[in-house]
Structures are given as structure tokens and as C-alpha cells.
Short mmCIF file of C-alpha atoms and ligand atoms in Angstrom, two decimals:
data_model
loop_
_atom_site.label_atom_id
_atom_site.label_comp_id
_atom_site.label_asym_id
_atom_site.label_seq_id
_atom_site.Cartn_x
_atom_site.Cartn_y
_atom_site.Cartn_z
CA UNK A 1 95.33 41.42 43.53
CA UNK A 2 97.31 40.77 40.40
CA UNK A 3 100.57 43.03 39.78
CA UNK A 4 102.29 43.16 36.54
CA UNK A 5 105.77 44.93 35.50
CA UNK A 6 105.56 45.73 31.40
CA UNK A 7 108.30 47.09 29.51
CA UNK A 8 107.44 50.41 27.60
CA UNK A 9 106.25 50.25 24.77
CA UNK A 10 102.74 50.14 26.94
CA UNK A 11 99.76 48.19 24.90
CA UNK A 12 97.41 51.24 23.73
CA UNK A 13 94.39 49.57 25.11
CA UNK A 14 96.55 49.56 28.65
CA UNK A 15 97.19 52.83 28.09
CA UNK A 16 93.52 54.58 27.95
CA UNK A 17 92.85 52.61 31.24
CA UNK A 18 95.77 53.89 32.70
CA UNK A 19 94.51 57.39 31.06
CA UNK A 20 91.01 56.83 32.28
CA UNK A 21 92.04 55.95 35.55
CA UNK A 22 94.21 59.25 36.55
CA UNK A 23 91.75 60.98 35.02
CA UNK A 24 89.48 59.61 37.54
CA UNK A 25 91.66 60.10 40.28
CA UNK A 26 92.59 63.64 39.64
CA UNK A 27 88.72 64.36 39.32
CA UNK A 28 88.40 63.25 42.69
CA UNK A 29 91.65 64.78 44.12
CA UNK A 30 91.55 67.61 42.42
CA UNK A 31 95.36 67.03 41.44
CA UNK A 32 96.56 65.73 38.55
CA UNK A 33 98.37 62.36 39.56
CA UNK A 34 100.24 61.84 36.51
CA UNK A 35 102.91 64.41 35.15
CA UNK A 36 102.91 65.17 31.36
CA UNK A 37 106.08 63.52 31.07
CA UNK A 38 104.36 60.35 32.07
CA UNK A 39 101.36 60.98 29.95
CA UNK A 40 103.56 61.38 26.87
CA UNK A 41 105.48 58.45 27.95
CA UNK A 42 101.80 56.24 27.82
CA UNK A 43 102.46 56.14 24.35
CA UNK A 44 105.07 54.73 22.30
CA UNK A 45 108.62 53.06 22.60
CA UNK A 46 110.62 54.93 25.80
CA UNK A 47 113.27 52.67 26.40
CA UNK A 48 113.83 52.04 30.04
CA UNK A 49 110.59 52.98 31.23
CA UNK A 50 108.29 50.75 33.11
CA UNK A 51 105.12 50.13 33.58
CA UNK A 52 103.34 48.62 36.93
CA UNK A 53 99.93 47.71 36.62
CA UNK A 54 97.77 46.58 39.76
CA UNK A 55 94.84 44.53 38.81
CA UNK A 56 92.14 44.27 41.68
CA UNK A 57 91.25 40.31 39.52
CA UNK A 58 93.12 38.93 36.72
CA UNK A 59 95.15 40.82 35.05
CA UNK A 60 93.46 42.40 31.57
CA UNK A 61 90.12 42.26 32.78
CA UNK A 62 89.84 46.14 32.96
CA UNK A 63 89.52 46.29 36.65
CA UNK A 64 93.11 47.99 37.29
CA UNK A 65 93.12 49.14 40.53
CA UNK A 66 96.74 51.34 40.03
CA UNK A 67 99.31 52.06 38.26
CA UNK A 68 103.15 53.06 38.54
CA UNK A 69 105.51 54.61 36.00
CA UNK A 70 109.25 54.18 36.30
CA UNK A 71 111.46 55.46 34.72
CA UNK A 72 115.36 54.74 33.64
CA UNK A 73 116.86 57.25 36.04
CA UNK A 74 114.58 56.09 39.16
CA UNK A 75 111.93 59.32 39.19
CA UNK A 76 108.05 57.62 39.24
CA UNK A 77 104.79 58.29 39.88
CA UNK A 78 102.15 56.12 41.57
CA UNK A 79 97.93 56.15 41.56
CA UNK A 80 95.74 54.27 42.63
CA UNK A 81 92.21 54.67 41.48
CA UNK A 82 89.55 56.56 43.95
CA UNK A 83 87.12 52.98 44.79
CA UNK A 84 90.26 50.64 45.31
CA UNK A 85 91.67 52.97 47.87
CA UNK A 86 92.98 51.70 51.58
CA UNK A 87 93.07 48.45 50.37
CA UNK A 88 96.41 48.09 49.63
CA UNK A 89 97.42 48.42 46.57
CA UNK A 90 99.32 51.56 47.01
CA UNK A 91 101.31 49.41 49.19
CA UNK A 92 102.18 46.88 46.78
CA UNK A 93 102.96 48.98 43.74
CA UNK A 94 105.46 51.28 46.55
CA UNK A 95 107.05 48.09 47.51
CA UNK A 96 107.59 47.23 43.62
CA UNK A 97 108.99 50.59 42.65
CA UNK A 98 111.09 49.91 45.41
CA UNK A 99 112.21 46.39 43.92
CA UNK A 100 112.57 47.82 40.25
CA UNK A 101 113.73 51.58 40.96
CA UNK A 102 115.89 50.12 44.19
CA UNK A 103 118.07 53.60 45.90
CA UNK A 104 117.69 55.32 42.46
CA UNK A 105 113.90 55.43 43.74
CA UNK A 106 112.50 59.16 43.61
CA UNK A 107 108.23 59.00 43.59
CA UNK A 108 105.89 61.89 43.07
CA UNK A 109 103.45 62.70 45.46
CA UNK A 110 101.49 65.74 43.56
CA UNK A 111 99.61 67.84 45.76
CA UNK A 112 100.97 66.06 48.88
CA UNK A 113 97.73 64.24 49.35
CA UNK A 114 96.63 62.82 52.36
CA UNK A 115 97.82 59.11 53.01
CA UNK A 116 101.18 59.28 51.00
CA UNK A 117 103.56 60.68 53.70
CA UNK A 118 102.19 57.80 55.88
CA UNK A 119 102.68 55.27 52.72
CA UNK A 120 106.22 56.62 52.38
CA UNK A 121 107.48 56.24 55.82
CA UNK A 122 105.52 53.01 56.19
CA UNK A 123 108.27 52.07 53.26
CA UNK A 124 111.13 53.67 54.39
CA UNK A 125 110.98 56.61 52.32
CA UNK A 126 111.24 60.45 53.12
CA UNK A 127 111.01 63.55 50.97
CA UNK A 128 114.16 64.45 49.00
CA UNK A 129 112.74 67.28 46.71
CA UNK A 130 109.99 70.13 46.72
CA UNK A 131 108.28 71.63 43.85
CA UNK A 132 106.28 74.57 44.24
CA UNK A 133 103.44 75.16 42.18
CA UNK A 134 102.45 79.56 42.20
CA UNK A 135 99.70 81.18 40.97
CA UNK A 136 99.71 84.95 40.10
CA UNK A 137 96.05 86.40 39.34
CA UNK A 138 96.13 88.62 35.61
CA UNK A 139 96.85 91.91 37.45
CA UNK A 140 98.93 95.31 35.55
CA UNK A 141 102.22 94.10 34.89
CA UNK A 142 105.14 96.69 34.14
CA UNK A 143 106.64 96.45 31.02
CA UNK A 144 109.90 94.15 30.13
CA UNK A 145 113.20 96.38 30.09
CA UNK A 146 115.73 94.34 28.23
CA UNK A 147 119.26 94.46 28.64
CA UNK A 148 121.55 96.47 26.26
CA UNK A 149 122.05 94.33 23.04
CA UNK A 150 119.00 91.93 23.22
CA UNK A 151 116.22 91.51 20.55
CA UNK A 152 113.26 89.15 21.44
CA UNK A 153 111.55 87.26 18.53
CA UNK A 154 109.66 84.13 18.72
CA UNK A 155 110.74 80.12 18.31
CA UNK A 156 110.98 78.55 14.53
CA UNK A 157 110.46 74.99 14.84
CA UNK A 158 112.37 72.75 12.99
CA UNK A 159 115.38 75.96 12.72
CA UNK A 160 115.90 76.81 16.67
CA UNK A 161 115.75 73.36 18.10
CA UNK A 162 119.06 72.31 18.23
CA UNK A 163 120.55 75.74 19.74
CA UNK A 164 117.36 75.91 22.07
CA UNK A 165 118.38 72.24 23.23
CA UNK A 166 121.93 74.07 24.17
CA UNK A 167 120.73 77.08 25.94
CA UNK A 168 118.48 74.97 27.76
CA UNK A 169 121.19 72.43 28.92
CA UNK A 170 123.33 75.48 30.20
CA UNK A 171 120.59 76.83 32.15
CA UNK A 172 119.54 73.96 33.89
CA UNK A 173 122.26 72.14 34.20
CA UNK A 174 122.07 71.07 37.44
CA UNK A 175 118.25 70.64 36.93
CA UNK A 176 117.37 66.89 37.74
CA UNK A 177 115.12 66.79 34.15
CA UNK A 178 114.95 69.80 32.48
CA UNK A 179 118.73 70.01 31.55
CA UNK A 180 118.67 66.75 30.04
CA UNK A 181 115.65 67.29 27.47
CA UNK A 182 116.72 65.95 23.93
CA UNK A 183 115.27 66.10 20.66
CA UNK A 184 112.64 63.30 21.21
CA UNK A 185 110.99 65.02 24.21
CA UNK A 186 111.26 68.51 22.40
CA UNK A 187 109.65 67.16 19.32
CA UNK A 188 106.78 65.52 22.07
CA UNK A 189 106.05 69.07 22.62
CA UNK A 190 106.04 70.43 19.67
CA UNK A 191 103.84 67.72 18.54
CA UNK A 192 101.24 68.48 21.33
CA UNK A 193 97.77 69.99 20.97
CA UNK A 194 98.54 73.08 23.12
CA UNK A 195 101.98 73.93 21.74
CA UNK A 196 102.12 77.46 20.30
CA UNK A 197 105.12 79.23 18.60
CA UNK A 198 103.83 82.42 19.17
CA UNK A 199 104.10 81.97 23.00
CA UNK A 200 107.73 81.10 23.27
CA UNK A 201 110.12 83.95 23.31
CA UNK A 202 113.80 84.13 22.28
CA UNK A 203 116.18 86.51 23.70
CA UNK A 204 118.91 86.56 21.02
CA UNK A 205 122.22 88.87 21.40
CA UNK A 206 123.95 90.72 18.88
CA UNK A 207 125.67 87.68 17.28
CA UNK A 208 122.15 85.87 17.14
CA UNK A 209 123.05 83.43 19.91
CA UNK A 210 120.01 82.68 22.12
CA UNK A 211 120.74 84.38 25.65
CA UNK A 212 116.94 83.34 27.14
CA UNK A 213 114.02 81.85 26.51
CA UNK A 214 110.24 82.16 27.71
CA UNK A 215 108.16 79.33 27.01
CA UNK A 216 104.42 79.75 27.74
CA UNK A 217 101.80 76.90 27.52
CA UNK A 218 97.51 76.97 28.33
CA UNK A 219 96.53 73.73 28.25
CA UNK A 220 94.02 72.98 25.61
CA UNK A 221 92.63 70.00 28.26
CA UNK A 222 91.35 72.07 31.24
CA UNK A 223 88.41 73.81 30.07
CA UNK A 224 87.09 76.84 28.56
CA UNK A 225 89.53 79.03 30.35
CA UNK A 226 92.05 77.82 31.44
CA UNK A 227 95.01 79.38 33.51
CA UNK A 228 98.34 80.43 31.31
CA UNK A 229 101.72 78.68 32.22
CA UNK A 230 105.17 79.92 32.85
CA UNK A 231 106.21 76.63 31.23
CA UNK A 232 109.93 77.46 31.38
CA UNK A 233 112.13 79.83 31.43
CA UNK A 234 115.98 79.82 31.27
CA UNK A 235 118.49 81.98 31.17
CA UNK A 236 122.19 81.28 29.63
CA UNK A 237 125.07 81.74 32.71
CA UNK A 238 126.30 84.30 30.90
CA UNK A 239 123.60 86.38 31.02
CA UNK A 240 121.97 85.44 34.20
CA UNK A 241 122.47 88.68 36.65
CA UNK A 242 121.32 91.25 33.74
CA UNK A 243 117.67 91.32 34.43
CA UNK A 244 117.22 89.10 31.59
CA UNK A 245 115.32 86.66 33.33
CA UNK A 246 112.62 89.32 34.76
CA UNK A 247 112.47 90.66 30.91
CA UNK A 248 111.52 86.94 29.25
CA UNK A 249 108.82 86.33 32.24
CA UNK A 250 107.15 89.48 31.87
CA UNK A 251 107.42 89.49 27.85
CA UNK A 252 105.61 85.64 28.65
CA UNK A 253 103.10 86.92 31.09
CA UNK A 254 102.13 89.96 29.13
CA UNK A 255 101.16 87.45 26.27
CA UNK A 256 99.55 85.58 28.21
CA UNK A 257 97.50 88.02 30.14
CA UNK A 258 97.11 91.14 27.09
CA UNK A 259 97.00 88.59 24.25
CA UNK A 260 95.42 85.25 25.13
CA UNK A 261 93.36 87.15 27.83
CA UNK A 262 93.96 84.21 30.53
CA UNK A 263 92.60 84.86 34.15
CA UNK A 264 95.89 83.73 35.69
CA UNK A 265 99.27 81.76 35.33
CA UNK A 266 101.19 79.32 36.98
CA UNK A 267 104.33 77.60 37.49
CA UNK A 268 106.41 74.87 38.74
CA UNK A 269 109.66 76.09 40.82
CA UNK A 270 112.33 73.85 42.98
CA UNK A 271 112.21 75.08 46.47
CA UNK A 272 116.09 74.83 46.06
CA UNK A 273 115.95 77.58 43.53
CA UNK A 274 116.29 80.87 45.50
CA UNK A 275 116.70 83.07 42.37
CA UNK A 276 113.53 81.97 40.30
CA UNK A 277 111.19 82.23 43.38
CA UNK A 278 112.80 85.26 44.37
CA UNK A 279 111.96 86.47 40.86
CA UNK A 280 108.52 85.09 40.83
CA UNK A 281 107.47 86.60 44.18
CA UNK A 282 108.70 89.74 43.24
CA UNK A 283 106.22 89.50 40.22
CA UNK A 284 103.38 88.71 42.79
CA UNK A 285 103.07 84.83 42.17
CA UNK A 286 102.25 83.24 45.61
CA UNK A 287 101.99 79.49 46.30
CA UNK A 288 98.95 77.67 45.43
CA UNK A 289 99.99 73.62 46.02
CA UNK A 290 103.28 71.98 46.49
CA UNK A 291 104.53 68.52 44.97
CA UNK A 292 106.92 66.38 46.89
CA UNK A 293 109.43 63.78 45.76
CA UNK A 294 110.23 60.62 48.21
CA UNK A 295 113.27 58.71 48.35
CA UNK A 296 114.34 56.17 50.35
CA UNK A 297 115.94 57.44 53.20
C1 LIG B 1 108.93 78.44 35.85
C2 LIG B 1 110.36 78.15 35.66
O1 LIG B 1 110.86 78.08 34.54
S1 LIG B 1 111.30 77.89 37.06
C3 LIG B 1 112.93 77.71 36.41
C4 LIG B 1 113.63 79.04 36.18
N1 LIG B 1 114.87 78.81 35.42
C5 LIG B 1 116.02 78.35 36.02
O2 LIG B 1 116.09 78.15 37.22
C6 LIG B 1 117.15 78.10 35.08
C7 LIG B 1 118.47 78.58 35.72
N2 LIG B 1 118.32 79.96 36.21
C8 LIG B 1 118.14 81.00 35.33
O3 LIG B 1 118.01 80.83 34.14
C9 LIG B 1 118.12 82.40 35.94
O4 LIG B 1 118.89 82.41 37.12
C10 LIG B 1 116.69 82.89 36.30
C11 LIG B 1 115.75 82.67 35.09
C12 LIG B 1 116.14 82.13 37.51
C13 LIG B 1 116.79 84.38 36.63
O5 LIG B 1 117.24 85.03 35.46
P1 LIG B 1 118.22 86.29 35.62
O6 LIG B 1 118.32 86.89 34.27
O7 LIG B 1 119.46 85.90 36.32
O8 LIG B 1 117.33 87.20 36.60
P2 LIG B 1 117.34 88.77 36.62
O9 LIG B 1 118.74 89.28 36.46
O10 LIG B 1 116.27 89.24 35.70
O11 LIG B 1 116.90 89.07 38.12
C14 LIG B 1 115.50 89.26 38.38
C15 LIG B 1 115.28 88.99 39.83
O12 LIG B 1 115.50 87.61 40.09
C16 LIG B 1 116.03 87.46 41.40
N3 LIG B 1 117.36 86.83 41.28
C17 LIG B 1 118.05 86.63 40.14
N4 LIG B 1 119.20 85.97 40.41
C18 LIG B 1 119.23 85.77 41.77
C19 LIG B 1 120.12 85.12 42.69
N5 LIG B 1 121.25 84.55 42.24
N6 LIG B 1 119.81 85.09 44.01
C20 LIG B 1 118.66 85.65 44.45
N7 LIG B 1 117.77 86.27 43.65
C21 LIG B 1 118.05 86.31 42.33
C22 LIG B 1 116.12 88.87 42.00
O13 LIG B 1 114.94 89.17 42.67
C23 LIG B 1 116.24 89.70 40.73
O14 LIG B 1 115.82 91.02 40.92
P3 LIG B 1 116.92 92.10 41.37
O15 LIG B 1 118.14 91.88 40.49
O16 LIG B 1 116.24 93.41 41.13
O17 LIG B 1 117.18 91.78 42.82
N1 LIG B 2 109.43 75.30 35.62
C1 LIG B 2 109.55 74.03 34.99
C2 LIG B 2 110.90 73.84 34.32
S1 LIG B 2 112.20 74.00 35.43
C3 LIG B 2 109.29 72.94 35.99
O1 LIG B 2 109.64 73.05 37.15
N2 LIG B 2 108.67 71.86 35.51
C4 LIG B 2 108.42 70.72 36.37
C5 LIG B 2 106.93 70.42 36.40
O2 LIG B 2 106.47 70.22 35.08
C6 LIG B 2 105.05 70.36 34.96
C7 LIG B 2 104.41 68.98 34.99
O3 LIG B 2 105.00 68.16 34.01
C8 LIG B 2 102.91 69.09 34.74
O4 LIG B 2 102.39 67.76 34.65
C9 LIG B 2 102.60 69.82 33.43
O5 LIG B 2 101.21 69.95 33.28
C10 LIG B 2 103.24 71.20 33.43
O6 LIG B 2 102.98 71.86 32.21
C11 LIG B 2 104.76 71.10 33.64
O7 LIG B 2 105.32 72.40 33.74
O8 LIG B 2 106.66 69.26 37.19
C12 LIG B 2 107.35 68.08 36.78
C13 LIG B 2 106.99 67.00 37.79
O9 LIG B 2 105.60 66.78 37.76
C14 LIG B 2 108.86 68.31 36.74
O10 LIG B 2 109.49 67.16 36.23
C15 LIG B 2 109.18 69.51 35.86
O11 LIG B 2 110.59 69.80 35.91
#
């Protein structure tokens, strides 16, 4: 076993092994290992991140058992790849995150799989964060009833970034990612294959300030038909309490379901956050998987 630490930028021909190899893995988990943050961060100049390679040789000679991604503020994600399991290498690239990422430390485990509680507390680590992942089967929705001043129309890229940016700092400001999206992971997004202005609603009030957003997303990687996503939604303070929130999600489910004709949509929710899942339950989204974030404890 060979481990290696490599500064991002990540060499390209590292990075479709790395690609290859969660593909793999999620094939045989049925769980994607690797968050889209991480997949965007494969690419290009992130400064801060790092990348942990596990070679089952020497290093380079495509055999990579696993990989880890770390990144500046401590959140990573480990895989290893489906033949090399129980042999260790989950092991070793734990106990590096733990040398790199130190108390800072907070690791994915998507889906919960079997083996990585036992890895965790084999390292010390416990989970610190839950992230349910809902499902709500295309079924009659009623429609959106908007609060008294509030026009919907859809994002302009390139004219709504920087007050979307705003809106969605307020919102989820005490979110431990979303709050803190700049310009550089909006424009990733943008950029991406499966981004579509016409899914991703604007709740403006009567000065033409943005009060809410709904931002929709179906993957363009996960088959003929694939489920729609409540990608996010937010909600300024100020308006949060007006039934804003249940407007934007059905306005973003109704397009979803009447206009792209998906056969259901998901989300990601905190279990911390009472209101969304209230919300979502209350739409009839029920949980389908949950993701788990260790720490050291
Ligand atoms: C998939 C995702 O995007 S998950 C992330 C969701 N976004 C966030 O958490 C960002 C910060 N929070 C917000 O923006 C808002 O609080 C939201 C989006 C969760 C809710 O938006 P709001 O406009 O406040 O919700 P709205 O007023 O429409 O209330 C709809 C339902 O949500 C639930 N709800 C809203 N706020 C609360 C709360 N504080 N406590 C409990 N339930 C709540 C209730 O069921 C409510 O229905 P009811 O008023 O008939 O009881
Ligand atoms: N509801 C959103 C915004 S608050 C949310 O909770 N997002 C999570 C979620 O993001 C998903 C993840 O990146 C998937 O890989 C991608 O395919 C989905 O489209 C994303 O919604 O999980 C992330 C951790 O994996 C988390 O960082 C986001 O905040």
C-alpha cells in the first residue's frame, strides 16, 4: 500500500481514476460516495483542498485502491473501491484525514453503509451531523398561494447572481456550506450540464428585492428518467413565517412534476432543521436514505 497527499489542483489523469473509481463504488453500493461538491472540486485549482490517494502498488500505476477529499474547513469524504475492500485501506486514508483534517475533521458517510460506523469508532470518531435524503412520488399537488406583494419570475444568469449570493447567505446562515457559497461555486453550477434557468424560481417583493428562491435540478447523469430535485430552497428572515417557503417548493415541484414530467423528487434536509422537514412532510416527502457526518469525538 502506497498513500499519497496532493495538493488541489488534482492531475486530470488522477482525476478520471478517482471518477472511475466512485463510479464503481456507487454502482456497487448503490450510493453515490462522492458529493458534487467533491466532483466539481476533481477539477481545477481549489485552494486548500486535498487530495489522498491509496495505491494498492506504486503509486501511478492505476491500481488506486481509495481515495479521500479534504477540504480547507475539515468536511471530507472517503471511498474505497469495491475489490480492495477489508483490507485496510479505509483504515489508512481515516487515519490520514485524521493527520491532515486533525479536530476540524467532519467525514461523509453517504448512505450510512455498512462497515463505516465500525471504521469511525475504531478511529475515535462519532456522528456529529445528519442529512436526510426524502423522496415524494409525482402525486396532485395544490397550487402555490403566495403572500401579498410577491411576484415569482425565473433566475437571469449573469444579472441575479450577486443578489442571489445575498439572499442565500441570509437564509442559511447558520448552514455549515450552503451560506458560504461564492461566486466560483455558483458559476460551477451554472456551468454544469444539468443547470436550467427555467427551473429556478425567484420570489421578488414590491421593491424587486429577492424574498425566496426555488432551485430545482434533474440530473442529466442518472438515466433516462431520472427523479427531479428540490436542490434548494431559501427563504430571506424577513419573510420566513409568511408561507413563502411552502409557495417556492410547490411552484418547484409543480415544474418539476407538470412540466418536466419527472416520476418523483428528492431532497437533502439537516435533521437539525425542524421547519424545512416540517414543511416537506407536510408536502408528503418521506425519508428514503440518510447521510451521516463523523467527527472526532
Ligand atoms: C431542500 C432544501 O433546500 S432544505 C433547506 C431549506 N432552507 C432552509 O433551511 C433555509 C433557512 N430556512 C428557510 O428559508 C425557511 O425557514 C424555510 C424555507 C425552511 C421555510 O420557509 P417559510 O417561508 O418560513 O415557511 P412557510 O411560512 O411557508 O411555512 C410552511 C410550513 O413550514 C413549516 N414551518 C415553517 N417555519 C417553521 C418553524 N419555525 N418551525 C416549525 N415548522 C415550520 C410549517 O409546517 C409551515 O406550515 P404552517 O405555517 O401551516 O404550520
Ligand atoms: N437542501 C440542500 C441545501 S441546504 C442540501 O441539504 N444540500 C446538501 C446535499 O447536497 C447534495 C449533494 O451535493 C449531492 O451530491 C448532489 O447530487 C445533490 O444535488 C445536492 O443537493 O448534500 C451535501 C453533502 O453530500 C451537502 O453539503 C449539501 O448541503
Amino acid at each position: 500500500m502506497t498513500l499519497e497527499a496532493v495538493p488541489s489542483p488534482l492531475p486530470s489523469a488522477t482525476a478520471a481514476i478517482v471518477t472511475e473509481l466512485a463510479r464503481s463504488a456507487a454502482e456497487s453500493d448503490g450510493v453515490h460516495p462522492l458529493s458534487e461538491h467533491t466532483l466539481l472540486h476533481l477539477d481545477g485549482e481549489h485552494p486548500g483542498d486535498a487530495h489522498l490517494l491509496a495505491y494498492a502498488g506504486e503509486p501511478g500505476a492505476g491500481d488506486l485502491a481509495g481515495y479521500a477529499a479534504l477540504g480547507p474547513d475539515g468536511s471530507a469524504e472517503l471511498v474505497v473501491a469495491p475489490q480492495y475492500r477489508r483490507q485496510g485501506f479505509g483504515t489508512s486514508l481515516l487515519r490520514m484525514l485524521l493527520d491532515h483534517g486533525g479536530s476540524k475533521l467532519r467525514v461523509w458517510a453517504h448512505g450510512r453503509l455498512p462497515g463505516s460506523d465500525e471504521l469511525a469508532a475504531r478511529l475515535g470518531l462519532s456522528v456529529t451531523r445528519e442529512l436526510y435524503f426524502l423522496r415524494r412520488t409525482s402525486a396532485p399537488l395544490p397550487a402555490p398561494v403566495w403572500p401579498d406583494g410577491i411576484t415569482v419570475r425565473t433566475f437571469v444568469p449573469g444579472e441575479d447572481d450577486t443578489a442571489w449570493l445575498a439572499v442565500n447567505a441570509t437564509a442559511f446562515a447558520t448552514h455549515p456550506e450552503q451560506g458560504s457559497w461564492t461566486q466560483a461555486d455558483l458559476a460551477d453550477r451554472l456551468n454544469q450540464p444539468w443547470f436550467d434557468p427555467a427551473g429556478f424560481f425567484l420570489a421578488v417583493d414590491q421593491s424587486g428585492a429577492i424574498a425566496g428562491f426555488h432551485w430545482t435540478k434533474i440530473p442529466t447523469d442518472e438515466g433516462d428518467n431520472p427523479a427531479g430535485e428540490v436542490y434548494v430552497v431559501g427563504v430571506s428572515p424577513t419573510h420566513q413565517g409568511t408561507g413563502l417557503g411552502k409557495a417556492l417548493t410547490l411552484a418547484g415541484l409543480q415544474h418539476l412534476q407538470e412540466t418536466r414530467g419527472v416520476p418523483s423528487v428528492v431532497l437533502y434536509v439537516d435533521g437539525t432543521n425542524t421547519a424545512a422537514r416540517a414543511l416537506y412532510t407536510k408536502l408528503g416527502f418521506t425519508t428514503a436514505a440518510l447521510d451521516v457526518q463523523f467527527a472526532p469525538s
